[in-house]
């Protein structure tokens, strides 16, 4: 079965693994746009990673990975909430030239100025409460390298990722040292031998096999000698959180002057969701109404470009 995420615990080694394979949810992401294949690959890898990182956190809300690029890709965003609803988008530079064999580094870190941010946006964020955000310069040649470097510097957790994607499937495998919560010292020391052994097993996966094999079968093939305990598999789905209400608030934050400028050129203001292509149209009367009801509002304080 695809569109599932499976978690395995390796108690002896104080490690856990997440495996994800996405087809339908991934199709909903790529189906919204016609990205070049090299872009599909990095976006799919990022989407698979976002689902696994979200599943690894004890956190109610959305995990957002944002990569700001300095090459043909200006921005990559993959977002996954704690119900494993995900969405993602890409912004390309104008006149971007993208070869089929362009690597992640070519696309986002060509001049070494790329940045990777991971944002945790709690579901019931209090007014004025800022989402947690960690930012690091991009390191590495692949999505997996870059996220591993991020996790190492900000979470101080050993993390190893294997990511693959094509236009049909996005797949991920994440091996992670178990976090030690609340300052309680684990009764078991981190088992470096166990870690190395599991990492070596994970590294045997070839891209074709990874994309074609469901998480249950892949877990069996890789770890049959390791005797992991498995948590129930969880479904992953595409979910866009855009709404007319959120777009309305965004328009209010732009201000009436700006909207009037737009309306002097067009009969309506049209806003298209970057994630699902939903279109929101506002006539002049509807725009005016936004400002009648609005007491001083706080602009949406979410990350830029998210509606
Ligand atoms: Zn949307």
Coordinates of N, CA, C and O and ligand atoms in Angstrom, one line a residue, residues 240 242 273 275-276 278, ligand 1:
X240 N -4.3 20.9 1.3 CA -4.0 22.4 1.3 C -4.9 23.1 2.3 O -6.1 22.9 2.4
X242 N -5.3 26.4 2.3 CA -5.8 27.7 1.9 C -7.3 27.9 2.0 O -8.0 26.9 2.0
X273 N -3.6 30.1 -5.3 CA -2.9 29.4 -4.3 C -1.7 28.7 -4.9 O -1.8 28.0 -5.9
X275 N 0.0 26.4 -3.8 CA 0.1 25.0 -3.5 C -0.9 24.1 -4.2 O -0.5 23.0 -4.6
X276 N -2.1 24.6 -4.4 CA -3.1 23.7 -5.0 C -3.8 24.3 -6.2 O -4.7 23.8 -6.8
X278 N -5.9 26.6 -6.4 CA -7.2 27.2 -6.2 C -7.2 28.7 -6.5 O -6.2 29.3 -6.2
Ligands
LIG1 ZN1 -4.4 25.9 -1.7

